[in-house]
PDB file of C-alpha atoms in Angstrom:
ATOM      1  CA  MET A   1       0.055   0.100   0.080  1.00 94.00           C
ATOM      2  CA  ARG A   2       1.151   3.497  -0.860  1.00 97.00           C
ATOM      3  CA  ILE A   3       0.153   6.214   1.516  1.00 98.00           C
ATOM      4  CA  GLY A   4       1.263   9.873   1.201  1.00 96.00           C
ATOM      5  CA  GLY A   5       4.185   8.959  -1.061  1.00 92.00           C
ATOM      6  CA  ARG A   6       5.373   6.210   1.178  1.00 97.00           C
ATOM      7  CA  GLU A   7       5.334   2.460   0.679  1.00 97.00           C
ATOM      8  CA  PHE A   8       3.837   0.305   3.375  1.00 97.00           C
ATOM      9  CA  PRO A   9       4.746  -3.372   2.261  1.00 95.00           C
ATOM     10  CA  SER A  10       2.820  -6.073   3.823  1.00 92.00           C
ATOM     11  CA  GLY A  11       4.417  -8.720   6.030  1.00 90.00           C
ATOM     12  CA  VAL A  12       7.464  -6.737   6.979  1.00 91.00           C
ATOM     13  CA  ARG A  13       6.464  -5.193  10.263  1.00 94.00           C
ATOM     14  CA  THR A  14       3.661  -3.614  12.150  1.00 97.00           C
ATOM     15  CA  TYR A  15       3.176   0.039  11.340  1.00 98.00           C
ATOM     16  CA  VAL A  16       2.298   2.493  14.041  1.00 98.00           C
ATOM     17  CA  MET A  17      -0.369   5.272  13.590  1.00 98.00           C
ATOM     18  CA  GLY A  18      -0.007   8.018  16.239  1.00 98.00           C
ATOM     19  CA  ILE A  19      -3.234   9.484  17.510  1.00 97.00           C
ATOM     20  CA  LEU A  20      -3.579  13.413  17.441  1.00 96.00           C
ATOM     21  CA  ASN A  21      -6.978  14.427  18.688  1.00 93.00           C
ATOM     22  CA  VAL A  22      -7.571  18.223  18.243  1.00 93.00           C
ATOM     23  CA  THR A  23     -10.791  18.145  20.348  1.00 85.00           C
ATOM     24  CA  PRO A  24     -11.769  19.607  23.710  1.00 75.00           C
ATOM     25  CA  ASP A  25     -13.575  16.343  24.719  1.00 49.00           C
ATOM     26  CA  SER A  26     -11.970  13.148  23.486  1.00 48.00           C
ATOM     27  CA  PHE A  27     -12.182  10.472  26.091  1.00 44.00           C
ATOM     28  CA  SER A  28      -8.424  10.129  26.571  1.00 51.00           C
ATOM     29  CA  ASP A  29      -6.569  13.409  25.634  1.00 48.00           C
ATOM     30  CA  GLY A  30      -9.364  15.960  24.957  1.00 46.00           C
ATOM     31  CA  GLY A  31      -8.075  19.559  25.189  1.00 48.00           C
ATOM     32  CA  GLU A  32      -4.490  18.599  25.125  1.00 57.00           C
ATOM     33  CA  TYR A  33      -3.685  19.775  21.617  1.00 57.00           C
ATOM     34  CA  ASN A  34      -6.306  22.432  20.877  1.00 67.00           C
ATOM     35  CA  SER A  35      -3.611  24.961  19.700  1.00 86.00           C
ATOM     36  CA  VAL A  36      -1.615  24.361  16.502  1.00 93.00           C
ATOM     37  CA  SER A  37       1.613  24.848  18.282  1.00 93.00           C
ATOM     38  CA  ASP A  38       0.825  22.206  20.916  1.00 93.00           C
ATOM     39  CA  ALA A  39      -0.332  19.891  18.164  1.00 95.00           C
ATOM     40  CA  MET A  40       3.017  20.312  16.310  1.00 97.00           C
ATOM     41  CA  LYS A  41       4.886  19.468  19.593  1.00 96.00           C
ATOM     42  CA  ALA A  42       3.002  16.259  19.859  1.00 97.00           C
ATOM     43  CA  VAL A  43       3.509  15.324  16.268  1.00 98.00           C
ATOM     44  CA  GLU A  44       7.222  15.946  16.554  1.00 98.00           C
ATOM     45  CA  ARG A  45       7.352  13.889  19.580  1.00 98.00           C
ATOM     46  CA  MET A  46       5.453  11.065  18.024  1.00 98.00           C
ATOM     47  CA  ILE A  47       7.769  10.988  14.932  1.00 98.00           C
ATOM     48  CA  LYS A  48      10.927  10.872  17.161  1.00 98.00           C
ATOM     49  CA  GLU A  49       9.196   8.006  19.056  1.00 98.00           C
ATOM     50  CA  GLY A  50       8.750   5.893  15.718  1.00 98.00           C
ATOM     51  CA  ALA A  51       5.231   6.875  14.408  1.00 98.00           C
ATOM     52  CA  ASP A  52       4.776   5.915  10.817  1.00 98.00           C
ATOM     53  CA  LEU A  53       1.482   7.881  10.224  1.00 98.00           C
ATOM     54  CA  ILE A  54      -0.322  10.632  12.256  1.00 98.00           C
ATOM     55  CA  ASP A  55      -4.191  10.327  12.513  1.00 98.00           C
ATOM     56  CA  VAL A  56      -5.921  13.808  13.014  1.00 97.00           C
ATOM     57  CA  GLY A  57      -9.339  13.887  14.497  1.00 95.00           C
ATOM     58  CA  GLY A  58     -11.445  16.893  15.029  1.00 94.00           C
ATOM     59  CA  GLU A  59     -14.521  15.289  16.512  1.00 92.00           C
ATOM     60  CA  SER A  60     -14.709  13.082  19.553  1.00 80.00           C
ATOM     61  CA  THR A  61     -16.371   9.755  18.686  1.00 74.00           C
ATOM     62  CA  ARG A  62     -16.354   8.464  22.414  1.00 67.00           C
ATOM     63  CA  PRO A  63     -19.635   6.594  23.365  1.00 63.00           C
ATOM     64  CA  GLY A  64     -22.264   9.249  23.936  1.00 62.00           C
ATOM     65  CA  HIS A  65     -20.483  12.036  22.077  1.00 58.00           C
ATOM     66  CA  ILE A  66     -22.336  14.915  20.543  1.00 73.00           C
ATOM     67  CA  GLN A  67     -21.949  15.454  16.855  1.00 81.00           C
ATOM     68  CA  ILE A  68     -20.368  18.874  15.902  1.00 87.00           C
ATOM     69  CA  HIS A  69     -21.028  20.836  12.859  1.00 90.00           C
ATOM     70  CA  GLU A  70     -18.918  20.163   9.827  1.00 94.00           C
ATOM     71  CA  GLU A  71     -17.520  23.800   9.701  1.00 94.00           C
ATOM     72  CA  GLU A  72     -16.393  23.447  13.295  1.00 94.00           C
ATOM     73  CA  GLU A  73     -14.694  20.266  12.514  1.00 95.00           C
ATOM     74  CA  ILE A  74     -12.920  21.553   9.481  1.00 96.00           C
ATOM     75  CA  GLN A  75     -11.799  24.507  11.475  1.00 95.00           C
ATOM     76  CA  ARG A  76     -10.253  22.222  13.998  1.00 95.00           C
ATOM     77  CA  ILE A  77      -8.342  19.889  11.694  1.00 96.00           C
ATOM     78  CA  VAL A  78      -7.413  21.952   8.509  1.00 97.00           C
ATOM     79  CA  PRO A  79      -4.896  24.244  10.120  1.00 97.00           C
ATOM     80  CA  VAL A  80      -3.258  21.293  11.893  1.00 97.00           C
ATOM     81  CA  ILE A  81      -3.048  19.118   8.812  1.00 98.00           C
ATOM     82  CA  GLU A  82      -1.626  22.016   6.842  1.00 98.00           C
ATOM     83  CA  GLU A  83       1.012  22.767   9.376  1.00 98.00           C
ATOM     84  CA  ILE A  84       1.923  18.952   9.767  1.00 98.00           C
ATOM     85  CA  LYS A  85       2.590  18.742   6.016  1.00 98.00           C
ATOM     86  CA  LYS A  86       4.632  22.111   6.115  1.00 98.00           C
ATOM     87  CA  GLN A  87       6.648  21.025   8.935  1.00 97.00           C
ATOM     88  CA  PHE A  88       7.137  17.228   8.735  1.00 98.00           C
ATOM     89  CA  ASP A  89       7.591  14.390   6.093  1.00 97.00           C
ATOM     90  CA  ILE A  90       4.970  11.917   7.325  1.00 98.00           C
ATOM     91  CA  PRO A  91       1.663  10.612   6.050  1.00 98.00           C
ATOM     92  CA  VAL A  92      -1.514  12.097   7.609  1.00 98.00           C
ATOM     93  CA  SER A  93      -4.730  10.193   8.224  1.00 98.00           C
ATOM     94  CA  VAL A  94      -7.897  12.129   8.812  1.00 98.00           C
ATOM     95  CA  ASP A  95     -10.536  10.580  11.314  1.00 97.00           C
ATOM     96  CA  THR A  96     -13.737  11.565   9.835  1.00 97.00           C
ATOM     97  CA  TYR A  97     -16.931  10.110   8.340  1.00 97.00           C
ATOM     98  CA  LYS A  98     -18.228  13.291   6.662  1.00 97.00           C
ATOM     99  CA  SER A  99     -17.349  13.905   2.977  1.00 98.00           C
ATOM    100  CA  THR A 100     -17.388  17.663   3.280  1.00 97.00           C
ATOM    101  CA  VAL A 101     -14.917  17.583   6.051  1.00 98.00           C
ATOM    102  CA  ALA A 102     -12.829  14.842   4.253  1.00 98.00           C
ATOM    103  CA  ALA A 103     -12.781  16.954   1.109  1.00 98.00           C
ATOM    104  CA  GLU A 104     -11.226  19.868   3.001  1.00 98.00           C
ATOM    105  CA  ALA A 105      -8.760  17.645   4.719  1.00 98.00           C
ATOM    106  CA  ILE A 106      -7.551  16.314   1.347  1.00 98.00           C
ATOM    107  CA  ALA A 107      -6.944  19.897   0.071  1.00 98.00           C
ATOM    108  CA  ALA A 108      -4.984  20.564   3.182  1.00 98.00           C
ATOM    109  CA  GLY A 109      -2.817  17.607   2.594  1.00 98.00           C
ATOM    110  CA  ALA A 110      -4.450  14.445   4.261  1.00 98.00           C
ATOM    111  CA  ASP A 111      -3.137  11.191   2.663  1.00 98.00           C
ATOM    112  CA  LEU A 112      -5.664   8.693   3.974  1.00 98.00           C
ATOM    113  CA  LEU A 113      -9.399   8.672   5.039  1.00 98.00           C
ATOM    114  CA  ASN A 114     -10.181   6.936   8.297  1.00 98.00           C
ATOM    115  CA  ASP A 115     -14.033   6.382   8.469  1.00 98.00           C
ATOM    116  CA  ILE A 116     -15.440   4.971  11.728  1.00 97.00           C
ATOM    117  CA  TRP A 117     -18.747   4.324   9.873  1.00 98.00           C
ATOM    118  CA  GLY A 118     -16.985   2.406   6.819  1.00 98.00           C
ATOM    119  CA  PHE A 119     -18.779   4.622   4.320  1.00 98.00           C
ATOM    120  CA  ARG A 120     -22.108   3.641   5.775  1.00 97.00           C
ATOM    121  CA  TYR A 121     -22.944   7.071   7.173  1.00 96.00           C
ATOM    122  CA  ASP A 122     -22.023   9.171   4.087  1.00 97.00           C
ATOM    123  CA  GLU A 123     -21.445   7.322   0.751  1.00 96.00           C
ATOM    124  CA  GLY A 124     -19.940  10.565  -0.496  1.00 97.00           C
ATOM    125  CA  MET A 125     -16.848   9.551   1.274  1.00 98.00           C
ATOM    126  CA  SER A 126     -16.499   6.612  -0.920  1.00 98.00           C
ATOM    127  CA  VAL A 127     -17.109   8.810  -4.164  1.00 98.00           C
ATOM    128  CA  LEU A 128     -14.307  11.108  -2.832  1.00 98.00           C
ATOM    129  CA  ALA A 129     -11.979   8.401  -2.074  1.00 98.00           C
ATOM    130  CA  ALA A 130     -12.343   7.147  -5.544  1.00 98.00           C
ATOM    131  CA  GLU A 131     -12.142  10.571  -7.268  1.00 98.00           C
ATOM    132  CA  LYS A 132      -8.896  11.388  -5.458  1.00 98.00           C
ATOM    133  CA  ASP A 133      -7.535   7.931  -5.593  1.00 98.00           C
ATOM    134  CA  ILE A 134      -6.735   7.975  -1.928  1.00 98.00           C
ATOM    135  CA  PRO A 135      -6.372   5.125   0.515  1.00 98.00           C
ATOM    136  CA  VAL A 136      -9.162   4.566   3.072  1.00 98.00           C
ATOM    137  CA  CYS A 137      -9.610   2.695   6.352  1.00 98.00           C
ATOM    138  CA  LEU A 138     -13.075   1.224   6.765  1.00 98.00           C
ATOM    139  CA  MET A 139     -14.093   0.444  10.311  1.00 98.00           C
ATOM    140  CA  HIS A 140     -16.758  -1.801  11.644  1.00 98.00           C
ATOM    141  CA  ASN A 141     -19.562   0.019  13.665  1.00 98.00           C
ATOM    142  CA  ARG A 142     -23.150  -0.382  14.617  1.00 96.00           C
ATOM    143  CA  GLU A 143     -25.797   2.018  16.314  1.00 94.00           C
ATOM    144  CA  LYS A 144     -26.379  -0.805  18.928  1.00 95.00           C
ATOM    145  CA  ALA A 145     -24.571  -3.758  20.120  1.00 97.00           C
ATOM    146  CA  GLU A 146     -27.117  -6.135  18.953  1.00 97.00           C
ATOM    147  CA  TYR A 147     -26.330  -9.344  17.107  1.00 98.00           C
ATOM    148  CA  THR A 148     -27.708 -12.758  16.371  1.00 98.00           C
ATOM    149  CA  ASP A 149     -24.458 -14.255  15.149  1.00 98.00           C
ATOM    150  CA  TYR A 150     -21.889 -11.737  16.166  1.00 98.00           C
ATOM    151  CA  LEU A 151     -18.724 -12.631  14.364  1.00 98.00           C
ATOM    152  CA  GLN A 152     -20.403 -13.521  11.291  1.00 98.00           C
ATOM    153  CA  GLU A 153     -22.352 -10.262  11.316  1.00 98.00           C
ATOM    154  CA  VAL A 154     -19.176  -8.224  11.766  1.00 98.00           C
ATOM    155  CA  ILE A 155     -17.771  -9.746   8.696  1.00 98.00           C
ATOM    156  CA  GLU A 156     -21.058  -9.038   6.801  1.00 98.00           C
ATOM    157  CA  ASP A 157     -21.061  -5.430   7.868  1.00 98.00           C
ATOM    158  CA  LEU A 158     -17.515  -5.152   6.630  1.00 98.00           C
ATOM    159  CA  GLN A 159     -18.365  -6.640   3.406  1.00 98.00           C
ATOM    160  CA  ILE A 160     -21.152  -4.105   2.986  1.00 98.00           C
ATOM    161  CA  SER A 161     -18.565  -1.301   3.458  1.00 98.00           C
ATOM    162  CA  LEU A 162     -16.404  -2.973   0.903  1.00 98.00           C
ATOM    163  CA  ALA A 163     -19.307  -3.200  -1.596  1.00 98.00           C
ATOM    164  CA  ILE A 164     -19.909   0.601  -1.239  1.00 98.00           C
ATOM    165  CA  ALA A 165     -16.248   1.213  -1.678  1.00 98.00           C
ATOM    166  CA  LYS A 166     -16.017  -0.993  -4.817  1.00 97.00           C
ATOM    167  CA  LYS A 167     -19.359   0.348  -6.264  1.00 97.00           C
ATOM    168  CA  HIS A 168     -17.735   3.976  -6.537  1.00 98.00           C
ATOM    169  CA  GLY A 169     -14.516   2.746  -7.831  1.00 98.00           C
ATOM    170  CA  VAL A 170     -12.221   2.701  -4.825  1.00 98.00           C
ATOM    171  CA  LYS A 171      -9.201   0.532  -5.617  1.00 98.00           C
ATOM    172  CA  GLU A 172      -8.756  -2.785  -3.740  1.00 97.00           C
ATOM    173  CA  GLU A 173      -5.146  -1.976  -3.098  1.00 97.00           C
ATOM    174  CA  ASN A 174      -6.248   1.300  -1.295  1.00 98.00           C
ATOM    175  CA  ILE A 175      -8.418  -0.353   1.310  1.00 98.00           C
ATOM    176  CA  ILE A 176      -7.606  -1.101   5.052  1.00 98.00           C
ATOM    177  CA  LEU A 177     -10.225  -2.689   7.311  1.00 98.00           C
ATOM    178  CA  ASP A 178     -10.736  -2.014  11.242  1.00 98.00           C
ATOM    179  CA  PRO A 179     -12.540  -4.407  13.409  1.00 98.00           C
ATOM    180  CA  GLY A 180     -13.946  -1.425  15.298  1.00 98.00           C
ATOM    181  CA  VAL A 181     -12.955  -2.221  18.960  1.00 98.00           C
ATOM    182  CA  GLY A 182     -14.984  -0.045  21.226  1.00 97.00           C
ATOM    183  CA  PHE A 183     -17.657   0.785  18.620  1.00 97.00           C
ATOM    184  CA  GLY A 184     -21.115  -1.000  18.614  1.00 97.00           C
ATOM    185  CA  LYS A 185     -19.843  -3.784  20.799  1.00 98.00           C
ATOM    186  CA  THR A 186     -20.128  -4.825  24.427  1.00 98.00           C
ATOM    187  CA  TYR A 187     -17.219  -5.538  26.689  1.00 98.00           C
ATOM    188  CA  GLU A 188     -17.470  -9.193  25.954  1.00 98.00           C
ATOM    189  CA  GLN A 189     -17.907  -8.595  22.257  1.00 98.00           C
ATOM    190  CA  ASN A 190     -14.757  -6.421  22.273  1.00 98.00           C
ATOM    191  CA  LEU A 191     -12.704  -9.209  23.713  1.00 98.00           C
ATOM    192  CA  MET A 192     -14.139 -11.736  21.419  1.00 98.00           C
ATOM    193  CA  ILE A 193     -13.247  -9.609  18.348  1.00 98.00           C
ATOM    194  CA  MET A 194      -9.634  -9.197  19.606  1.00 98.00           C
ATOM    195  CA  ASN A 195      -9.445 -12.983  19.909  1.00 98.00           C
ATOM    196  CA  HIS A 196     -10.710 -13.375  16.388  1.00 98.00           C
ATOM    197  CA  LEU A 197      -8.847 -10.641  14.445  1.00 98.00           C
ATOM    198  CA  GLU A 198      -7.548 -13.278  12.080  1.00 98.00           C
ATOM    199  CA  ASP A 199     -11.117 -13.577  10.779  1.00 98.00           C
ATOM    200  CA  ILE A 200     -10.870  -9.906   9.708  1.00 98.00           C
ATOM    201  CA  VAL A 201      -7.406 -10.439   8.311  1.00 98.00           C
ATOM    202  CA  ALA A 202      -8.786 -13.443   6.317  1.00 98.00           C
ATOM    203  CA  LEU A 203     -10.806 -11.024   4.226  1.00 98.00           C
ATOM    204  CA  GLY A 204      -7.550 -10.160   2.361  1.00 98.00           C
ATOM    205  CA  TYR A 205      -6.991  -6.555   3.299  1.00 98.00           C
ATOM    206  CA  PRO A 206      -4.534  -4.947   5.623  1.00 98.00           C
ATOM    207  CA  VAL A 207      -6.015  -4.592   8.952  1.00 98.00           C
ATOM    208  CA  LEU A 208      -5.759  -1.707  11.462  1.00 98.00           C
ATOM    209  CA  LEU A 209      -6.359  -2.227  15.139  1.00 98.00           C
ATOM    210  CA  GLY A 210      -7.397   0.643  17.284  1.00 98.00           C
ATOM    211  CA  ALA A 211      -7.694  -0.448  20.955  1.00 98.00           C
ATOM    212  CA  SER A 212      -5.561   2.132  22.652  1.00 97.00           C
ATOM    213  CA  ARG A 213      -6.677   3.172  26.072  1.00 97.00           C
ATOM    214  CA  LYS A 214     -10.249   1.948  25.399  1.00 97.00           C
ATOM    215  CA  SER A 215     -12.780   0.874  27.943  1.00 96.00           C
ATOM    216  CA  MET A 216     -12.203  -2.879  27.188  1.00 98.00           C
ATOM    217  CA  ILE A 217      -8.777  -2.279  28.857  1.00 98.00           C
ATOM    218  CA  GLY A 218     -10.090  -0.196  31.725  1.00 98.00           C
ATOM    219  CA  LEU A 219     -12.728  -2.779  32.607  1.00 98.00           C
ATOM    220  CA  THR A 220     -10.302  -5.681  32.437  1.00 98.00           C
ATOM    221  CA  LEU A 221      -7.619  -4.012  34.365  1.00 98.00           C
ATOM    222  CA  ASP A 222      -9.899  -1.738  36.576  1.00 98.00           C
ATOM    223  CA  LEU A 223      -7.746   1.276  35.651  1.00 98.00           C
ATOM    224  CA  PRO A 224      -8.420   4.793  34.600  1.00 96.00           C
ATOM    225  CA  VAL A 225      -7.776   6.027  31.059  1.00 95.00           C
ATOM    226  CA  THR A 226      -4.446   7.502  32.203  1.00 94.00           C
ATOM    227  CA  GLU A 227      -3.141   4.020  33.190  1.00 97.00           C
ATOM    228  CA  ARG A 228      -3.919   1.827  30.332  1.00 98.00           C
ATOM    229  CA  GLU A 229      -0.514   1.797  28.707  1.00 97.00           C
ATOM    230  CA  GLU A 230       0.334  -1.754  29.533  1.00 98.00           C
ATOM    231  CA  GLY A 231      -3.071  -3.001  28.484  1.00 98.00           C
ATOM    232  CA  THR A 232      -2.775  -1.130  25.147  1.00 98.00           C
ATOM    233  CA  ILE A 233       0.717  -2.772  24.377  1.00 98.00           C
ATOM    234  CA  ALA A 234      -0.793  -6.208  25.109  1.00 98.00           C
ATOM    235  CA  THR A 235      -3.479  -5.637  22.465  1.00 98.00           C
ATOM    236  CA  SER A 236      -0.951  -4.346  19.956  1.00 98.00           C
ATOM    237  CA  VAL A 237       1.178  -7.360  20.336  1.00 98.00           C
ATOM    238  CA  ILE A 238      -1.777  -9.630  20.058  1.00 98.00           C
ATOM    239  CA  GLY A 239      -2.748  -7.694  16.847  1.00 98.00           C
ATOM    240  CA  ALA A 240       0.595  -8.277  15.424  1.00 97.00           C
ATOM    241  CA  ILE A 241       0.322 -11.997  16.207  1.00 97.00           C
ATOM    242  CA  LYS A 242      -2.898 -12.182  14.621  1.00 97.00           C
ATOM    243  CA  GLY A 243      -1.868 -10.503  11.345  1.00 97.00           C
ATOM    244  CA  CYS A 244      -2.781  -6.749  11.777  1.00 97.00           C
ATOM    245  CA  GLU A 245      -0.512  -4.531   9.728  1.00 97.00           C
ATOM    246  CA  TYR A 246      -1.310  -1.310  11.543  1.00 98.00           C
ATOM    247  CA  VAL A 247      -1.975  -0.255  15.187  1.00 98.00           C
ATOM    248  CA  ARG A 248      -3.469   3.237  16.134  1.00 98.00           C
ATOM    249  CA  VAL A 249      -2.145   4.156  19.547  1.00 98.00           C
ATOM    250  CA  HIS A 250      -1.659   7.181  21.941  1.00 97.00           C
ATOM    251  CA  ASP A 251       1.562   6.161  23.527  1.00 97.00           C
ATOM    252  CA  VAL A 252       3.953   5.608  20.644  1.00 98.00           C
ATOM    253  CA  GLU A 253       7.265   5.007  21.921  1.00 98.00           C
ATOM    254  CA  LYS A 254       6.481   1.950  24.125  1.00 97.00           C
ATOM    255  CA  ASN A 255       4.076   0.451  21.450  1.00 98.00           C
ATOM    256  CA  VAL A 256       6.918   0.888  18.903  1.00 98.00           C
ATOM    257  CA  ARG A 257       9.296  -0.887  21.046  1.00 97.00           C
ATOM    258  CA  ALA A 258       6.975  -3.840  21.968  1.00 98.00           C
ATOM    259  CA  LEU A 259       6.065  -4.291  18.226  1.00 97.00           C
ATOM    260  CA  LYS A 260       9.616  -4.213  17.131  1.00 96.00           C
ATOM    261  CA  MET A 261      10.385  -7.134  19.517  1.00 96.00           C
ATOM    262  CA  ALA A 262       7.011  -8.925  18.341  1.00 96.00           C
ATOM    263  CA  ASP A 263       8.003  -8.462  14.814  1.00 96.00           C
ATOM    264  CA  ALA A 264      11.519  -9.766  15.288  1.00 94.00           C
ATOM    265  CA  ILE A 265      10.015 -12.970  16.601  1.00 94.00           C
ATOM    266  CA  LEU A 266       7.335 -13.206  14.086  1.00 92.00           C
ATOM    267  CA  HIS A 267       9.222 -12.389  11.027  1.00 80.00           C
ATOM    268  CA  ARG A 268      12.603 -13.836  12.096  1.00 56.00           C
ATOM    269  CA  ALA A 269      12.696 -16.052   8.818  1.00 47.00           C
ATOM    270  CA  ASP A 270      12.922 -12.915   6.882  1.00 50.00           C
TER     271      ASP A 270
END
């Protein structure tokens, strides 16, 4: 896969996407990077720690979040994306599910569309991705955690997202899938999808895992969001073992170190 002028070959190592939330209310780091200068310091730190991509989000999508207006989201992310592309040489992902926002983000320099609704909220995202020939990450999500055959329905939902992408001409080589840990799933269902990540990998696309600091970790370890680093590292390593190509994390340095060790073991024949 080629993202922002960089090649991300499969099977070599696990790539790390650093999270940059420019929001006042994200569950983990809300309000930390509201100024462009603070955001740039965070990006510089994550690059030094080994991040391969930076994921910029302008709207909190935590459980119970309140949707913000598209213009507000654009005002939050565009200056940050522009400044990242001006100061640093690193691919930038934009975390949005709205085509109007995505279009402005691409114009600002975004290299990948990261859609938590997998093109099922706004099919204009798919049209835009095809038109701009830009890579996309399609995440599994549901309004309610209600399933008859859970694992099979997660696969079917992702196949719907894939069908939308292909209908509008998104190239197969531009698609990443995300199992959607923490979205439309109960605690037990989150643990189950973590244990069956190979089923998502088996669909034949690179898989991104985003479990960093999420409630699944907090509930398991009985720890607040500020103390979920070790739990996150465990999910990252399991993701690598199960075949995920990317992990999306807040704490870049320690996840990079853990994954370097895991990758050395998993790919030692190389």
